[in-house]
Structures are given as C-alpha cells and as structure tokens.
CSV table of C-alpha atoms and ligand atoms in Angstrom, one decimal:
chain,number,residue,atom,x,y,z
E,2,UNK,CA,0.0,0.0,0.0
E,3,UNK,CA,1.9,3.5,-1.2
E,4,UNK,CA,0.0,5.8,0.7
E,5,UNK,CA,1.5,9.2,1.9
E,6,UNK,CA,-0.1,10.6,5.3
E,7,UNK,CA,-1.1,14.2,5.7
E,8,UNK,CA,2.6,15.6,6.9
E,9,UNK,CA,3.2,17.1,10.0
E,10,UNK,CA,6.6,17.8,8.7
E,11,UNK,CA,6.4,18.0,4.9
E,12,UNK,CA,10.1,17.4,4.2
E,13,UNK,CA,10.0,13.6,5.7
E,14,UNK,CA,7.6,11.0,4.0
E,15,UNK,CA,6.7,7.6,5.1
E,16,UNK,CA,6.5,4.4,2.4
E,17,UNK,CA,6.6,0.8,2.7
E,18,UNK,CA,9.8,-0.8,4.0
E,19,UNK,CA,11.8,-2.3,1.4
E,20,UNK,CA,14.9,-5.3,1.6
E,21,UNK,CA,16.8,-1.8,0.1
E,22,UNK,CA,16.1,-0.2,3.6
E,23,UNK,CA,17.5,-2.8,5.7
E,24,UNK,CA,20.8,-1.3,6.0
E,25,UNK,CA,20.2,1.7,7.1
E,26,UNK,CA,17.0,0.9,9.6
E,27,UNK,CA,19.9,-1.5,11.4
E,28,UNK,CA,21.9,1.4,12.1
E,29,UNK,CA,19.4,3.5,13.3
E,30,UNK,CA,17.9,0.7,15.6
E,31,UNK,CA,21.5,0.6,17.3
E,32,UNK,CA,21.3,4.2,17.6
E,33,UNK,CA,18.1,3.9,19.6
E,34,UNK,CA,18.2,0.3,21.2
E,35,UNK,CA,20.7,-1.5,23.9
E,36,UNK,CA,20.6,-4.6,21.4
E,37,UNK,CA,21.0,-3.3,18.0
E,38,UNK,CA,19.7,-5.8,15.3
E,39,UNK,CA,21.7,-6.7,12.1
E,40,UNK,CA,21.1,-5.7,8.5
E,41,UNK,CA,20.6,-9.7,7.9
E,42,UNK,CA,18.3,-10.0,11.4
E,43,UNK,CA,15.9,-6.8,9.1
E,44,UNK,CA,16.3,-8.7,6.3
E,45,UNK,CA,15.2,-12.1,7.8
E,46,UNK,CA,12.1,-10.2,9.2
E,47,UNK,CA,10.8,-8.4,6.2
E,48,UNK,CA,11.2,-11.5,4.0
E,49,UNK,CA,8.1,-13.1,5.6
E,50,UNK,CA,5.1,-12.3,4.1
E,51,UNK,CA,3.7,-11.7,7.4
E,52,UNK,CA,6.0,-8.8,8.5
E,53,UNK,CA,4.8,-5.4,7.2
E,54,UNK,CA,7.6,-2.1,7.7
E,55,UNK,CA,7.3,1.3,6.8
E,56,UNK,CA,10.5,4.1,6.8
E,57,UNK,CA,10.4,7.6,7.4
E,58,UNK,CA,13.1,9.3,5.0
E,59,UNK,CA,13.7,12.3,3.2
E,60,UNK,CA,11.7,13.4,0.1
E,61,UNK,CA,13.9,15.7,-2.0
E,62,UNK,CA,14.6,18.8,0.1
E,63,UNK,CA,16.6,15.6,2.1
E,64,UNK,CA,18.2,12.7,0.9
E,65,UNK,CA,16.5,9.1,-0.1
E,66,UNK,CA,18.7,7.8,2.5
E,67,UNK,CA,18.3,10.0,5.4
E,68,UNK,CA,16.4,7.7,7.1
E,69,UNK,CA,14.4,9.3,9.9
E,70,UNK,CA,12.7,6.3,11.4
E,71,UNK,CA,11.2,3.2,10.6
E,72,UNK,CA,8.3,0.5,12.0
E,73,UNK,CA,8.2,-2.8,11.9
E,74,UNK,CA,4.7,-5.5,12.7
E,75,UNK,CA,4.0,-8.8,11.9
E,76,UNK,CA,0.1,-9.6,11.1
E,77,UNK,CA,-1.0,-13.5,11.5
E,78,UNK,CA,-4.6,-14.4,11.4
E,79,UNK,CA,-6.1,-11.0,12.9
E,80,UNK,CA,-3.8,-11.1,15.5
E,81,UNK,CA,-0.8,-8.7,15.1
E,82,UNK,CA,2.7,-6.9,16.8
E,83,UNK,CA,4.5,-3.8,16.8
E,84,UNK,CA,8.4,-5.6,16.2
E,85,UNK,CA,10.1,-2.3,16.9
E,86,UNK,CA,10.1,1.3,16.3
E,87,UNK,CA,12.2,3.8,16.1
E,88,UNK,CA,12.9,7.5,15.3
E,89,UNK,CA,16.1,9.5,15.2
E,90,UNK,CA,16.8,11.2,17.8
E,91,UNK,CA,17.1,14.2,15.4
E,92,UNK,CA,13.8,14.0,14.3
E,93,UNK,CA,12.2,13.1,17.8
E,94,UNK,CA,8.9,15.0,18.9
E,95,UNK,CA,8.0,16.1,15.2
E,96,UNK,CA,5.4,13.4,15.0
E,97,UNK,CA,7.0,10.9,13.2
E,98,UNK,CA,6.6,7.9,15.5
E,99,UNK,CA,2.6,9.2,15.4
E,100,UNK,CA,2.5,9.0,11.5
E,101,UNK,CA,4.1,5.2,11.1
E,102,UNK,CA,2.5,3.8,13.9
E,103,UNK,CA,-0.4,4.8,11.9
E,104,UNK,CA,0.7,3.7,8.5
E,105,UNK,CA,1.5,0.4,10.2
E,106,UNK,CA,-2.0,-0.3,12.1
E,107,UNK,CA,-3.8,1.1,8.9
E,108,UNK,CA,-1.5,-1.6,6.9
E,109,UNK,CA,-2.5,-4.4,9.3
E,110,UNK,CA,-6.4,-3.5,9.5
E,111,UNK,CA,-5.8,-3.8,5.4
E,112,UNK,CA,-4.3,-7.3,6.3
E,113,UNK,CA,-7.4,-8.0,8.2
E,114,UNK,CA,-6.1,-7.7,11.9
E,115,UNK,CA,-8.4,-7.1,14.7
E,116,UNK,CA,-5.4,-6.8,17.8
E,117,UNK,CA,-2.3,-5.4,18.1
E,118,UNK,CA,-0.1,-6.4,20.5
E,119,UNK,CA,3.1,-4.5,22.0
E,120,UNK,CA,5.7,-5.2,24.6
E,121,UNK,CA,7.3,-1.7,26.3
E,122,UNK,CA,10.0,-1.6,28.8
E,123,UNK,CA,8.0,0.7,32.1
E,124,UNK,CA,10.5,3.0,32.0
E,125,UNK,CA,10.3,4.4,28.6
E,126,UNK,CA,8.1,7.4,29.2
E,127,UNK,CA,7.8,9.1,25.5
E,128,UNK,CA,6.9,5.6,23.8
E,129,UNK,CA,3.9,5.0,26.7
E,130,UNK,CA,2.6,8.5,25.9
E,131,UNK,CA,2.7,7.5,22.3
E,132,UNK,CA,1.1,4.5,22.7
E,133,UNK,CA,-1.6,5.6,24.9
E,134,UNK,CA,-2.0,8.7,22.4
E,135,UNK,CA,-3.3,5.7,19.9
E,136,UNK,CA,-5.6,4.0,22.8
E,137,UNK,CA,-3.1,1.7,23.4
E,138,UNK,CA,-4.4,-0.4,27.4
E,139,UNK,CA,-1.8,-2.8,28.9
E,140,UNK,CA,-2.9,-6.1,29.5
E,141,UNK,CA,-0.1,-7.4,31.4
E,142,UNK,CA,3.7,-6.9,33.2
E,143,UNK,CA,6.7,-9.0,32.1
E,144,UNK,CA,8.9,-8.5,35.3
E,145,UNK,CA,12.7,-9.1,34.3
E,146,UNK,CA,12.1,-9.0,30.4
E,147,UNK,CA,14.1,-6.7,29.7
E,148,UNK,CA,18.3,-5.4,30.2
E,149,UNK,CA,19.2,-2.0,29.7
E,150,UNK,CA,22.6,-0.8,28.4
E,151,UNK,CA,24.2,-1.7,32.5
E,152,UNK,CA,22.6,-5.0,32.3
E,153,UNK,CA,19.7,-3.9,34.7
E,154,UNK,CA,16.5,-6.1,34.5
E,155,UNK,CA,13.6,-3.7,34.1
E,156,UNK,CA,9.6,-5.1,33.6
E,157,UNK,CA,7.9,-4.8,29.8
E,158,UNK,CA,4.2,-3.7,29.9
E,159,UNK,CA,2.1,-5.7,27.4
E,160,UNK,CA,-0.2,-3.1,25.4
E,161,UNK,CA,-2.8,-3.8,23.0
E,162,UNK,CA,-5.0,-2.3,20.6
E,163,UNK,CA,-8.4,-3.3,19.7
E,164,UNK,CA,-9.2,-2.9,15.4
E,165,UNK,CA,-12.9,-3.9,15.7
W,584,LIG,C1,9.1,6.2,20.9
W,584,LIG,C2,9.4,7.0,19.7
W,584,LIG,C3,9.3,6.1,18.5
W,584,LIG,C4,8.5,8.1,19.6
W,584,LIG,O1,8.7,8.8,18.3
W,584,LIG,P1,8.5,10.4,18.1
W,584,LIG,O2,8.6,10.6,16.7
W,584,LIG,O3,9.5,11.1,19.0
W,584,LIG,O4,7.1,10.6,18.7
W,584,LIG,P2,6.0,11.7,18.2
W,584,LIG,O5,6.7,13.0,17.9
W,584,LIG,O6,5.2,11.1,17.1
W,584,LIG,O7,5.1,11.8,19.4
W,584,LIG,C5,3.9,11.2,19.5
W,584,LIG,C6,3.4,11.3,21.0
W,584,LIG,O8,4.3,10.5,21.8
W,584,LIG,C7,4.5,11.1,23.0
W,584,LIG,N1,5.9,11.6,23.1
W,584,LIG,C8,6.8,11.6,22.1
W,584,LIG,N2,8.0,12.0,22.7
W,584,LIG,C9,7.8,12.2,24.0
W,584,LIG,C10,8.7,12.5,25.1
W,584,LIG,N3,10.0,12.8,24.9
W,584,LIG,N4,8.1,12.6,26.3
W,584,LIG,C11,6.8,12.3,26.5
W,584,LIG,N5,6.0,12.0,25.5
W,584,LIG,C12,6.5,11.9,24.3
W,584,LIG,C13,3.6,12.3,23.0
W,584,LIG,O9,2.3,11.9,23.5
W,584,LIG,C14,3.5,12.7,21.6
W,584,LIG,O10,2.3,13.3,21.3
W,584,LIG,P3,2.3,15.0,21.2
W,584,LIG,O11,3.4,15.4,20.2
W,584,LIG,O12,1.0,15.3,20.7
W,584,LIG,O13,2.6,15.4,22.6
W,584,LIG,C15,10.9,7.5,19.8
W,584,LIG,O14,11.0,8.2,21.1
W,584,LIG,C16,12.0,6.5,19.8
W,584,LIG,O15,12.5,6.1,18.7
W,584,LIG,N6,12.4,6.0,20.9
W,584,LIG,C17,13.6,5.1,21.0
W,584,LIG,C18,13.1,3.7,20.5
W,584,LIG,C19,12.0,3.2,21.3
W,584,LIG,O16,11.9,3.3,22.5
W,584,LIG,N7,11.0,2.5,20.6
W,584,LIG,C20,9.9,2.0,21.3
W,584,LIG,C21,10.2,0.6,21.8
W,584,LIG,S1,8.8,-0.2,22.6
C-alpha cells in the first residue's frame, strides 16, 4: 500500500519498507536500542510475508537515504505486533513515531487484523505516551524481560489495541 499521510513535517515521508532499507534501519535501531539488530536479522524479518515495515526518510529537500525512522509489525490471522520502532533522535517530537505507527496499524487492519499487541519496557516514558495517544491499554507486566545498556532487568508492559 503506497499511501502518503497528511505531513506534520512536509520534508520527511513515510512508504513501505523495502529489503533496500534494511541497512540503514539497522543502524538507526543501534542508535536507539541497547541490542542493536543486524542488517541480515531486518532482512530475515521483512522477507516473511507476514512482516509489514514502513520508513520515514527524506523526500527531496533531504536525501532518499536519510532515514528518519522506521516500524516494523507482523500480522498473523487477525492477531498482530509492533516488532520495533524507532525515530532519530534528530527527528524526535516532530510526529514521526505518530504518522508510522499509523501507516503500520492502517496496513495491518488492510491485512485483516483485529489486535495489536506491543511489549514496552516501564521505563520508557515518551513511547507510553505515544502508545496511549493511539488507545493503546496494557494487559499485562513481564517482570525481568528486559536489560538496559548496565545489564539492569527492568519489567515490559504488554499493550494492546483493539481494530474492531
Ligand atoms: C518512541 C518513539 C518512536 C516516539 O517517536 P517520536 O517521533 O519522537 O514521537 P512523536 O513525535 O510522534 O510523538 C507522539 C506522541 O508521543 C508522546 N511523546 C513523544 N516523545 C515524547 C517525550 N519525549 N516525552 C513524553 N511523551 C512523548 C507524546 O504523547 C506525543 O504526542 P504529542 O506530540 O501530541 O505530545 C521515539 O521516542 C523513539 O524512537 N524512541 C527510541 C526507541 C523506542 O523506545 N522505541 C519503542 C520501543 S517499545
């Protein structure tokens, strides 16, 4: 689906993920996560025909390959997850984690999904808010599920999103 959302910042669009984008979303999720994940682990993902991705890049004024951020969600049988997300911290707080959270949960309700499910670590205030912004409830509390960058075990909050 090549669909371009009404900008909040007109110099960054967002379109379908493609194999081609692999490289650079892997360097931007090990700018933004404590385990980065590898060109070939993106390009493992997006191979299934389950796993839907969408970037956030430039659109002339910037370069192709300026990627600003990127989502990644799987969609099985009406059931569906949020992978991973991330923005630059560049381009944090312009609205782009809004606009492809929902250019991926209008991709999955395409796909036919009815819930999306997301895992969260507690502590990470600005993706919550974002979340919740999209009527994201949680559902449950993974204590220990996740390590941060000092090896600390912190709890993941379970969120999910009814379609229908
Ligand atoms: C979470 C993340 C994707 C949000 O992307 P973003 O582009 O900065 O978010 P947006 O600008 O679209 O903000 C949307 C809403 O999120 C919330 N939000 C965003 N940044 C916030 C911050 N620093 N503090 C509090 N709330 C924040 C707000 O509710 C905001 O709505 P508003 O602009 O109307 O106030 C981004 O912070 C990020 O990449 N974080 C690192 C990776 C990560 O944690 N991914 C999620 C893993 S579960």
């Amino acid at each position: 689906m090549f669909e371009k959302l009404m900008p909040r910042n007109t110099e960054i669009d967002i379109t379908p993920m493609t194999l081609g984008d692999c490289h650079a979303a892997s360097a931007l999720h090990g700018q933004r996560f404590a385990r980065g994940w590898s060109d070939g682990e993106f390009h493992a993902l997006l191979s299934q025909k389950t796993v839907l991705g969408f970037i956030a890049h430039g659109n002339g004024l910037l370069p192709r390959r300026s990627v600003a951020g990127f989502v990644l969600a799987r969609e099985v049988a009406g059931e569906s997850e949020i992978l991973s997300i991330a923005v630059d911290t560049r381009w944090a707080g312009h609205g782009l984690g809004w606009r492809l959270m929902q250019s991926a949960i209008k991709e999955i309700k395409y796909r036919g999904g009815e819930t999306v499910f997301l895992e969260v670590d507690e502590g990470n205030a600005p993706a919550i808010a974002l979340y919740r912004k999209l009527r994201f409830a949680t559902v449950a509390e993974r204590k220990g599920y996740y390590a941060d960058r000092d090896g600390r075990k912190t709890t993941a909050l379970v969120m999910r999103l009814d379609l229908v």
